[in-house]
Protein backbone atom coordinates (compact mmCIF):
# COMPACT_ATOMS: atom_id res chain seq x y z
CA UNK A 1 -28.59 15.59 38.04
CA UNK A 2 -26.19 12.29 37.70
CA UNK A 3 -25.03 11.46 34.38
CA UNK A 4 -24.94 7.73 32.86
CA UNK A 5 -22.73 6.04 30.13
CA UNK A 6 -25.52 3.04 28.45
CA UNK A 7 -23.79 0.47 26.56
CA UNK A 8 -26.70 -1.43 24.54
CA UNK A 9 -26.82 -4.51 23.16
CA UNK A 10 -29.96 -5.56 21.08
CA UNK A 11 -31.65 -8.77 21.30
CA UNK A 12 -32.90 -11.09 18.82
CA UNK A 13 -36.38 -9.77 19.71
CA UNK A 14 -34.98 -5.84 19.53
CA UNK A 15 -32.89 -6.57 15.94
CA UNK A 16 -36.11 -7.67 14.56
CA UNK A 17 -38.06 -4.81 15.54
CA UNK A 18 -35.16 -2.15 14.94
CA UNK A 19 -35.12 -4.04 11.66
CA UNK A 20 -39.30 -3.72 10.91
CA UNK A 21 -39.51 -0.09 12.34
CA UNK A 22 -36.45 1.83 12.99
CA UNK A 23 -38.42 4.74 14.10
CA UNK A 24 -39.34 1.98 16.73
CA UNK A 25 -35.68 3.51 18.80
CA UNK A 26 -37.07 6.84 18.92
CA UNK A 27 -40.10 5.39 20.35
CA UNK A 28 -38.07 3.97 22.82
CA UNK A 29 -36.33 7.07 23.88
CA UNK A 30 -39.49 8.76 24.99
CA UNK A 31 -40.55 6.15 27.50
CA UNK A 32 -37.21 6.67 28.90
CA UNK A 33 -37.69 10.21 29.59
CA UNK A 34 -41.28 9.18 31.07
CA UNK A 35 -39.16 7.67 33.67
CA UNK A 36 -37.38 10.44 34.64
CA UNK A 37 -34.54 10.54 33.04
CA UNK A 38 -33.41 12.37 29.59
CA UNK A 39 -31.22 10.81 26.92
CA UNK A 40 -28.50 13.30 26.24
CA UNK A 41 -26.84 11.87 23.17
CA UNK A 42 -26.79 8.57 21.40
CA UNK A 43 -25.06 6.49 18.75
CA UNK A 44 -24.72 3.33 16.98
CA UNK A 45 -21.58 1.16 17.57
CA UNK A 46 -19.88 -1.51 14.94
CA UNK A 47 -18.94 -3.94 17.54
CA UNK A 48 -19.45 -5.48 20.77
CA UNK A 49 -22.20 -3.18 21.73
CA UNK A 50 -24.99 -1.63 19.46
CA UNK A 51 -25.88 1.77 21.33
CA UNK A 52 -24.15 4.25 23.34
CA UNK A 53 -26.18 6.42 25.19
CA UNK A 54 -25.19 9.55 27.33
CA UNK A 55 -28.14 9.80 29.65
CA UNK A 56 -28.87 12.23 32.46
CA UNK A 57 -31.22 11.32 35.56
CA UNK A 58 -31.79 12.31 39.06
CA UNK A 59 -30.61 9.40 40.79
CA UNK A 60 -29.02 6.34 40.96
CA UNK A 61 -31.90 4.90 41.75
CA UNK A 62 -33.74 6.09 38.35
CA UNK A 63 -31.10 5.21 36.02
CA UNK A 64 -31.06 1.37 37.49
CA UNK A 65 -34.87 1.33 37.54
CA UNK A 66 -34.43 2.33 33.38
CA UNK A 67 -31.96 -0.42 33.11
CA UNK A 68 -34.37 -2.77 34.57
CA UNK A 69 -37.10 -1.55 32.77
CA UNK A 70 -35.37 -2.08 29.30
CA UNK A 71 -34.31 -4.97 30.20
CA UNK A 72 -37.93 -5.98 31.13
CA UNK A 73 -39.03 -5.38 27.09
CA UNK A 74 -37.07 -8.05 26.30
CA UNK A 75 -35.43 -5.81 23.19
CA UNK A 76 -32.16 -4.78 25.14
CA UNK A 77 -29.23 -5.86 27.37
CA UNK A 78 -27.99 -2.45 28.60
CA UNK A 79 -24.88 -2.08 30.94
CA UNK A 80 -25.02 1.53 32.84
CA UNK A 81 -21.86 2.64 34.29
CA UNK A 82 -22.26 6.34 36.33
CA UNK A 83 -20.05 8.82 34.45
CA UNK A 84 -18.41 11.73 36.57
CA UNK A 85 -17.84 14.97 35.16
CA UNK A 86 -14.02 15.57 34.71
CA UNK A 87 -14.13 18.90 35.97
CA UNK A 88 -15.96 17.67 39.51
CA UNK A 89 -13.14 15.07 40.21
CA UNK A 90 -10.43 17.51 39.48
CA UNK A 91 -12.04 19.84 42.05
CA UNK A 92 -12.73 16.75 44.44
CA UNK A 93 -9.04 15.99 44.37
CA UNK A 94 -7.72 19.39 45.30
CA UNK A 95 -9.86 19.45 48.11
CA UNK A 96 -8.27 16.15 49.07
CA UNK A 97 -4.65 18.22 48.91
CA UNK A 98 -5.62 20.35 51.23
CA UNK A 99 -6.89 18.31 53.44
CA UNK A 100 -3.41 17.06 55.34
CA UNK A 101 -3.57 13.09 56.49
């Protein structure tokens, strides 16, 4: 499984209904684990952006089909950046040293 970093920024359309219903997020979250992929953690921002999500998914191809698919409802502008575990670079970088170039 590939890990995702979400940045989310609500819409006009999304602030109202996060504003009628916030249970309506939750609601949210479980279409995007009918898509295949599984929200790890989440929070609220003050700032530019008004969710962060940690999301895990198969593929590449299933995280940018969620984007889409968000982005579809009209409620959100997401921006999904891959996210590499530390620990896998570090070990992709020693390989590297002893690999001689």
């Amino acid at each position: 499984m590939a890990y995702y970093l979400q940045l989310v920024v609500l819409t006009d359309k999304g602030r109202r209904n996060f504003e009628d219903d916030p249970e309506w997020i939750k609601e949210v979250n479980e279409h995007v684990e009918l898509m295949g992929a599984k929200i790890i953690t989440q929070y609220a921002l003050l700032g530019q952006y008004d969710f962060i999500n940690i999301i895990e998914a198969p593929s590449d191809e299933v995280a940018a089909k969620l984007a889409i698919k968000l982005s579809a409802t009209g409620n959100f502008q997401p921006m999904t950046l891959a996210a590499l575990p530390l620990q896998n670079l570090i070990d992709s970088l020693k390989k590297d040293q002893q690999t001689p170039w």
